[in-house]
mmCIF file of C-alpha atoms in Angstrom:
data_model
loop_
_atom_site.group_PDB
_atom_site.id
_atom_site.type_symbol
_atom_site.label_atom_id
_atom_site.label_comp_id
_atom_site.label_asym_id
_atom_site.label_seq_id
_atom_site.Cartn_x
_atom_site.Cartn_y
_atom_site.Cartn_z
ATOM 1 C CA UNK A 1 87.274 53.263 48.338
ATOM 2 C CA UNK A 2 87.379 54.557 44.960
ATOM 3 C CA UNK A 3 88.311 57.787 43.597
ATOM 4 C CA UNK A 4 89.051 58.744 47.129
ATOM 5 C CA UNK A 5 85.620 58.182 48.298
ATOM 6 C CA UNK A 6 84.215 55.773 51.031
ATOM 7 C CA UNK A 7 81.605 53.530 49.756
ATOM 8 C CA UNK A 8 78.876 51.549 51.239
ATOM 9 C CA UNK A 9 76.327 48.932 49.439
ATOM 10 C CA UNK A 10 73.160 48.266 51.123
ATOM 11 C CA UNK A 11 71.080 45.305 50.184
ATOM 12 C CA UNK A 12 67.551 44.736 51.248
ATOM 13 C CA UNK A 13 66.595 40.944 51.070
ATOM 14 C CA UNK A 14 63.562 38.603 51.973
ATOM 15 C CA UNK A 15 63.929 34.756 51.468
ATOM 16 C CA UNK A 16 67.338 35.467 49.249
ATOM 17 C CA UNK A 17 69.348 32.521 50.298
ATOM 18 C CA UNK A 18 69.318 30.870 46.999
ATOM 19 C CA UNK A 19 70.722 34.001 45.617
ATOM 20 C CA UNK A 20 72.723 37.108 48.617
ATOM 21 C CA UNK A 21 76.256 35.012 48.002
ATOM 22 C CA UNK A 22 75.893 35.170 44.395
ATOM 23 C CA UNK A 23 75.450 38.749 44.935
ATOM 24 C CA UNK A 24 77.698 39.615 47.924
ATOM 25 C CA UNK A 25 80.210 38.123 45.764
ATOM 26 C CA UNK A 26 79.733 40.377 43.003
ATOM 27 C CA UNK A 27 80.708 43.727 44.819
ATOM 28 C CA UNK A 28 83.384 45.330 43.447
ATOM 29 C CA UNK A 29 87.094 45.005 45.789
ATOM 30 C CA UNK A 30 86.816 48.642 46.082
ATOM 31 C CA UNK A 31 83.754 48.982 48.575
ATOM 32 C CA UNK A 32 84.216 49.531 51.828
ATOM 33 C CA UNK A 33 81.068 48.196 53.202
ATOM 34 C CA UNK A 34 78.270 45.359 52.527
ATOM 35 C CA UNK A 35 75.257 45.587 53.937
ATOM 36 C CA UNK A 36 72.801 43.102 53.784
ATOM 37 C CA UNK A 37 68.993 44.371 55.304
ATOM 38 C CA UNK A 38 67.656 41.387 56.402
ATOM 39 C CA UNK A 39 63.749 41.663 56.310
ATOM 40 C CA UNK A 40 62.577 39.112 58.498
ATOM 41 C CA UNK A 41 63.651 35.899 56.366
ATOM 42 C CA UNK A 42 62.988 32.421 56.729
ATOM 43 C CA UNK A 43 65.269 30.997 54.671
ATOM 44 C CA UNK A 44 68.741 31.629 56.228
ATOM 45 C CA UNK A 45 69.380 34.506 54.377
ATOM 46 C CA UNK A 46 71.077 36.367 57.000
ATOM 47 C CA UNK A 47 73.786 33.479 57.810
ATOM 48 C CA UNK A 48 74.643 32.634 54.750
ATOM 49 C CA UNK A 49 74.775 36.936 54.125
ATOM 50 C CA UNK A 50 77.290 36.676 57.362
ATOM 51 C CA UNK A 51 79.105 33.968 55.463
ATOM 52 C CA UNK A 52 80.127 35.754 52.758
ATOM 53 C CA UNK A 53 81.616 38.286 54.961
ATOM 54 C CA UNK A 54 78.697 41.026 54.650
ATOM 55 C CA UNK A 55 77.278 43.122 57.719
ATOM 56 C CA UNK A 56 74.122 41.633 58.558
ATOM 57 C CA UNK A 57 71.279 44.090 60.445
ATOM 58 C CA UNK A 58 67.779 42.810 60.846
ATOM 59 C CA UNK A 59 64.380 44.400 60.082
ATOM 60 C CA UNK A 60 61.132 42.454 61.596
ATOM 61 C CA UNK A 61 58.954 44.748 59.682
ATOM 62 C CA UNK A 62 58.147 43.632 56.464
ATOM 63 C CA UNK A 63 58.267 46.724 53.421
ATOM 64 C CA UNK A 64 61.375 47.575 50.945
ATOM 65 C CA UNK A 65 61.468 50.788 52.270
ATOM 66 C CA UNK A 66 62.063 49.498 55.958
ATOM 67 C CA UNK A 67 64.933 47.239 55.169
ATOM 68 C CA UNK A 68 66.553 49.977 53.387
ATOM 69 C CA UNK A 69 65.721 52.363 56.002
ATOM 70 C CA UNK A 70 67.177 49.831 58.799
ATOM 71 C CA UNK A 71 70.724 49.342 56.135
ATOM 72 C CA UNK A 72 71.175 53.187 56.144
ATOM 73 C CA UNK A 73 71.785 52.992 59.841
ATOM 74 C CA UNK A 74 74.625 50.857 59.769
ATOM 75 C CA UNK A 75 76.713 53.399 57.491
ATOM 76 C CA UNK A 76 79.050 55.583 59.319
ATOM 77 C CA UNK A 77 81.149 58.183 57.555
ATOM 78 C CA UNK A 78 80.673 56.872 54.146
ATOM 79 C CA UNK A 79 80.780 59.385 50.974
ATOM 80 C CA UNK A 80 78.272 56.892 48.469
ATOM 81 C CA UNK A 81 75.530 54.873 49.094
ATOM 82 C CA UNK A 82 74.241 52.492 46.978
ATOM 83 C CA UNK A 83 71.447 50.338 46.916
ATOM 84 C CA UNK A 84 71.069 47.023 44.884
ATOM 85 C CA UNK A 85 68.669 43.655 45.032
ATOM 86 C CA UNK A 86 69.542 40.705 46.569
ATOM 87 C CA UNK A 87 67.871 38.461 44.489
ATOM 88 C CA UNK A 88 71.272 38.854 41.704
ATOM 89 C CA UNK A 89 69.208 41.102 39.079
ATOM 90 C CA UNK A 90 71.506 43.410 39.486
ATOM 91 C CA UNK A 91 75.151 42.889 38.208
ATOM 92 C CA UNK A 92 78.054 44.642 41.056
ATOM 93 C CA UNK A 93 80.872 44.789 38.012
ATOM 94 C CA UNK A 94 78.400 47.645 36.749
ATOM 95 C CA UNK A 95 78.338 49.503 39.939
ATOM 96 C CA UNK A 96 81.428 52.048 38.615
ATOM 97 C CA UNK A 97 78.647 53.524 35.967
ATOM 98 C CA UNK A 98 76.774 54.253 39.463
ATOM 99 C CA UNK A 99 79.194 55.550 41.679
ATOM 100 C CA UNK A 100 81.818 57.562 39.519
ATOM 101 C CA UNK A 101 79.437 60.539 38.519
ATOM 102 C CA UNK A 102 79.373 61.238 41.862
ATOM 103 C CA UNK A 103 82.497 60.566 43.229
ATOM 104 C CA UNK A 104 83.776 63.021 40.229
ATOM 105 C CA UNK A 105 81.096 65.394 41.433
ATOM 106 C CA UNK A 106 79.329 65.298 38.421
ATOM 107 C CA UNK A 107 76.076 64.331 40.063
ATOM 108 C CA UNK A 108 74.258 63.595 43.654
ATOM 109 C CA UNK A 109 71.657 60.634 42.572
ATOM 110 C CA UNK A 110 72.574 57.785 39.791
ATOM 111 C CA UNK A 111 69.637 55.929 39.057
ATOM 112 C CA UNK A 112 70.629 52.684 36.916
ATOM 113 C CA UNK A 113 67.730 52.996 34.129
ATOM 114 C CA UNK A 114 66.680 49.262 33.142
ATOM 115 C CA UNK A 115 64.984 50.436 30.040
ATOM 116 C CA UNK A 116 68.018 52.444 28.431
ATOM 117 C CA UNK A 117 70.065 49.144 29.274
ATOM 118 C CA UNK A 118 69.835 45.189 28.184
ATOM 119 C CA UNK A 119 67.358 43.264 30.061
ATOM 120 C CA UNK A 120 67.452 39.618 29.735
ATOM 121 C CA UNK A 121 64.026 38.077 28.311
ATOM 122 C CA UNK A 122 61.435 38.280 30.760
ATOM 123 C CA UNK A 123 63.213 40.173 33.643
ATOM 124 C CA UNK A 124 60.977 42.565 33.300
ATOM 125 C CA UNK A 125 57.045 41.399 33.327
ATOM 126 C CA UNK A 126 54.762 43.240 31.172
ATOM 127 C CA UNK A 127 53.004 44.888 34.346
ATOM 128 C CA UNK A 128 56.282 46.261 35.407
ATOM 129 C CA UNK A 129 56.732 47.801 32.323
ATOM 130 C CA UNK A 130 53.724 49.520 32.029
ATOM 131 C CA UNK A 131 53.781 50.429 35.905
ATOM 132 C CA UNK A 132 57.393 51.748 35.096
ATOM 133 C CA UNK A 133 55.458 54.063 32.142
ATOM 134 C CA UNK A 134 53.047 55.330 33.683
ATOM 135 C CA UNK A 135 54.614 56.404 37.117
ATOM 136 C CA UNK A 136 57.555 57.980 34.767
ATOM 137 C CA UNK A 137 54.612 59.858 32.649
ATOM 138 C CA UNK A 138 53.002 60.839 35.724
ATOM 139 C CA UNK A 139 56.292 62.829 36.772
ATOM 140 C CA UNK A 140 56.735 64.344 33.404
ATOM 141 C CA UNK A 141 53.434 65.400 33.749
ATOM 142 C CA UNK A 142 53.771 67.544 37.023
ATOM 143 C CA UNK A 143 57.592 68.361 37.702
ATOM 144 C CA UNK A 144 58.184 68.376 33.774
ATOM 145 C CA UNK A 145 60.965 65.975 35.414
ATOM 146 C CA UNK A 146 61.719 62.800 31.951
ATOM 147 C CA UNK A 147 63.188 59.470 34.454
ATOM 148 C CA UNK A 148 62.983 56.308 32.172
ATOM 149 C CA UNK A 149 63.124 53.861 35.162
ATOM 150 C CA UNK A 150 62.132 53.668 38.629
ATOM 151 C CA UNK A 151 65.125 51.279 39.148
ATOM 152 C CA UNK A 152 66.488 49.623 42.469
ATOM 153 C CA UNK A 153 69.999 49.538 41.624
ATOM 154 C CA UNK A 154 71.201 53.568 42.158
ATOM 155 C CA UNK A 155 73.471 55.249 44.143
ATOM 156 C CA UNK A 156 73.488 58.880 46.470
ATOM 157 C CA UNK A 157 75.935 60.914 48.262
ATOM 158 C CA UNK A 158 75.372 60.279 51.433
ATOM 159 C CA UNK A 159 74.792 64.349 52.303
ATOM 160 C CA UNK A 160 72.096 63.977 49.423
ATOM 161 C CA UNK A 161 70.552 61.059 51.403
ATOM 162 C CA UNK A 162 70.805 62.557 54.583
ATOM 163 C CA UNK A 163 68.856 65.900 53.334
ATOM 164 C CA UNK A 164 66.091 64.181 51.451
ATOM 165 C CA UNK A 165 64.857 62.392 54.678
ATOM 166 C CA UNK A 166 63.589 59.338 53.461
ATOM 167 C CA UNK A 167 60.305 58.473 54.808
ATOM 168 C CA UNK A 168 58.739 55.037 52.725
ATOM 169 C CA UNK A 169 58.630 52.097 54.661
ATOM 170 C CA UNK A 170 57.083 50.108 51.551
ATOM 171 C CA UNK A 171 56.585 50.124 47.985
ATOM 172 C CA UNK A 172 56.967 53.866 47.578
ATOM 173 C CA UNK A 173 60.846 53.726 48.268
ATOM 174 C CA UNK A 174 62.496 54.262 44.737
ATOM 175 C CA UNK A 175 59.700 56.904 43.495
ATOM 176 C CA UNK A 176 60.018 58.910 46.880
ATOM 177 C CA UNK A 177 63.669 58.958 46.404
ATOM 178 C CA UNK A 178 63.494 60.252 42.533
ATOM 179 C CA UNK A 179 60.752 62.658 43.654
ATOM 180 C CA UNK A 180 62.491 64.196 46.649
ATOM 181 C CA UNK A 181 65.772 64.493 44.511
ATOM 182 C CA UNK A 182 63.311 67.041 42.275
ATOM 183 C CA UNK A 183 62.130 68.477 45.487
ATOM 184 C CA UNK A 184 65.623 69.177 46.721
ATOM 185 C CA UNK A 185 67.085 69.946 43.737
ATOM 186 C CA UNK A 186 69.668 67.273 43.602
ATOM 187 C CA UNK A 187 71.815 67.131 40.216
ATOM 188 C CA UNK A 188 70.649 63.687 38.799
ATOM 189 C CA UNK A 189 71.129 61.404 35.572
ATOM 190 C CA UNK A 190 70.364 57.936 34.329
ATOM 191 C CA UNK A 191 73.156 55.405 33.599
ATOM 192 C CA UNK A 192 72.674 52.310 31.309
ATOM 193 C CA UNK A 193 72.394 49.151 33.554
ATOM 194 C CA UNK A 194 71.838 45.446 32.549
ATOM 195 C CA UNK A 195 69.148 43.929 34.247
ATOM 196 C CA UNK A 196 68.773 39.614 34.445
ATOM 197 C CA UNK A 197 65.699 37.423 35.366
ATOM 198 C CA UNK A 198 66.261 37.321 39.195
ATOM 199 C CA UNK A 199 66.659 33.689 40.834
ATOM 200 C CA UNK A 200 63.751 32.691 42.744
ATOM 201 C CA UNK A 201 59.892 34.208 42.328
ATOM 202 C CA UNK A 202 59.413 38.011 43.054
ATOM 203 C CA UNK A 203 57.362 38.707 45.701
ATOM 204 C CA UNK A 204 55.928 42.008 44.147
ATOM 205 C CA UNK A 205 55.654 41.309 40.536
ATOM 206 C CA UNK A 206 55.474 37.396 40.701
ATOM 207 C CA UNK A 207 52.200 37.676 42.560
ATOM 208 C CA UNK A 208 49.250 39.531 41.321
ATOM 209 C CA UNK A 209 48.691 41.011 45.338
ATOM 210 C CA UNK A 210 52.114 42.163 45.215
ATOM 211 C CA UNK A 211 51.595 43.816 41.678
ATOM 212 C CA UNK A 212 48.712 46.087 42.982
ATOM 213 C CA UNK A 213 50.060 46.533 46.539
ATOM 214 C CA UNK A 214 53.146 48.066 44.656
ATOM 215 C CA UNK A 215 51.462 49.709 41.685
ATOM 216 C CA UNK A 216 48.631 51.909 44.424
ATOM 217 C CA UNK A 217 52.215 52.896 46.299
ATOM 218 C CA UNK A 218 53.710 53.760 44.034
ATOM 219 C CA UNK A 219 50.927 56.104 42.321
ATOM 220 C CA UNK A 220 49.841 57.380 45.510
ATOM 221 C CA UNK A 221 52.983 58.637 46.236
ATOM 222 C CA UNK A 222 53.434 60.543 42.631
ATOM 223 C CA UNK A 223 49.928 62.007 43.704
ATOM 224 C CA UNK A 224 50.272 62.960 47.262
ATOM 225 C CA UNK A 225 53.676 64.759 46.377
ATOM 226 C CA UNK A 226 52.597 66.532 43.502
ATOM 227 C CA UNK A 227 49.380 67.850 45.749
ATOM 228 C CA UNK A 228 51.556 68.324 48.773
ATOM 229 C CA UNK A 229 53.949 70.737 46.505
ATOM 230 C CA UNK A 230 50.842 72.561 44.758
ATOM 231 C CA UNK A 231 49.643 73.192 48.402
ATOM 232 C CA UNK A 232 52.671 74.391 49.448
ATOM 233 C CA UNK A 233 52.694 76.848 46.007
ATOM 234 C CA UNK A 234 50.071 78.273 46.726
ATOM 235 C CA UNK A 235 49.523 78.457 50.404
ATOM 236 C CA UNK A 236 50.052 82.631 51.282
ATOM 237 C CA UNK A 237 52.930 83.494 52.589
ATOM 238 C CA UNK A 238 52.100 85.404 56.698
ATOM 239 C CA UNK A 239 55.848 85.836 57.400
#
């Protein structure tokens, strides 16, 4: 608990074994839960997750946005939900620059911006930076909305999370979350985070297949939002 708030961490992983302890070990004292997503690994993931004293759930279908899906139902009456990597990217003695805007009700989303923070030489590959630009340009261009990062280490109130129904099962997790928090009007800022070369080979960026799969989700989902919302504008109103 901090700041009288209930906190819960949920961490997606695929073939993480060389690297969930490492980063179950890294959340802060003061959270109340770890959970680790499983998503089908291969690898032992999930015992050596339950090792380290985190609560293990199990998704069969492959996609981000499923695991994360599958580790929201395994919160109960938790106040804060965040979301991290398990491939140890993500640093857990930063999670306070996460968490404490909300918990001081200063804000309902935290997204931990990569780009306004350190990242370690070649954390980021040149094809995430430029996918990171453009989706972030695309936004600007039709909400008038400026995120830096489409970063997997944030955190929401859980009421936030609950009223933004999160749909993605895939690549289009993190965008339809920053999109729906415009949508819904959720008070939201960027926080500074440090981001390291992850151990072990991405399976997005660190294949070109993965790149593209990610990079058409991602775009797609800035696209069928933004026409969803014009359609929505403009439909007339027969109340």
């Amino acid at each position: 608990m901090r700041h009288g708030r209930k906190i819960a961490v949920i961490i997606p992983a695929f073939d993480e074994a060389d690297a969930i302890g490492k980063v179950i070990n890294g959340v802060p004292d003061w959270v109340d839960k770890t959970i680790v997503a499983d998503n089908a690994s291969g690898d032992g993931t999930a015992g050596i997750a339950e090792a380290h004293g985190a609560h293990v759930v199990h998704e069969p279908q492959a996609g981000y946005g499923a695991a994360c899906l599958r580790g929201m139902e395994a919160v109960a009456d938790h106040d804060i939900i965040v979301f991290m990597d398990g491939d140890y990217s993500d640093r857990g003695c930063e999670m306070h620059l996460l968490v404490d805007p909300i918990a001081e009700d200063l804000a309902d989303m935290v997204i931990g911006s990569r780009t306004l923070g350190v990242a370690e030489t070649g954390s980021l590959t040149p094809q995430q930076r430029w996918g990171n630009w453009l989706a972030c340009s695309l936004i600007r261009l039709f909400w008038g909305v400026r995120y830096t990062d489409l970063g997997p280490y944030r955190a929401i109130s859980a009421n936030s999370l609950t009223a933004i129904r999160m749909r993605d099962r895939a690549f289009g997790w993190t965008v339809e979350m920053q999109l729906k928090a415009i949508l819904h009007g959720l008070r939201w800022r960027e926080v500074p985070v440090s981001y390291f070369n992850r151990i072990g080979v991405s399976k997005i960026s660190g294949t070109v297949r993965g790149t593209a799969l990610a990079g058409r989700a991602i775009i797609w989902t800035i696209l069928r939002t933004a026409l969803t919302a014009r359609h929505e504008k403009t439909r007339p109103d027969t109340g």
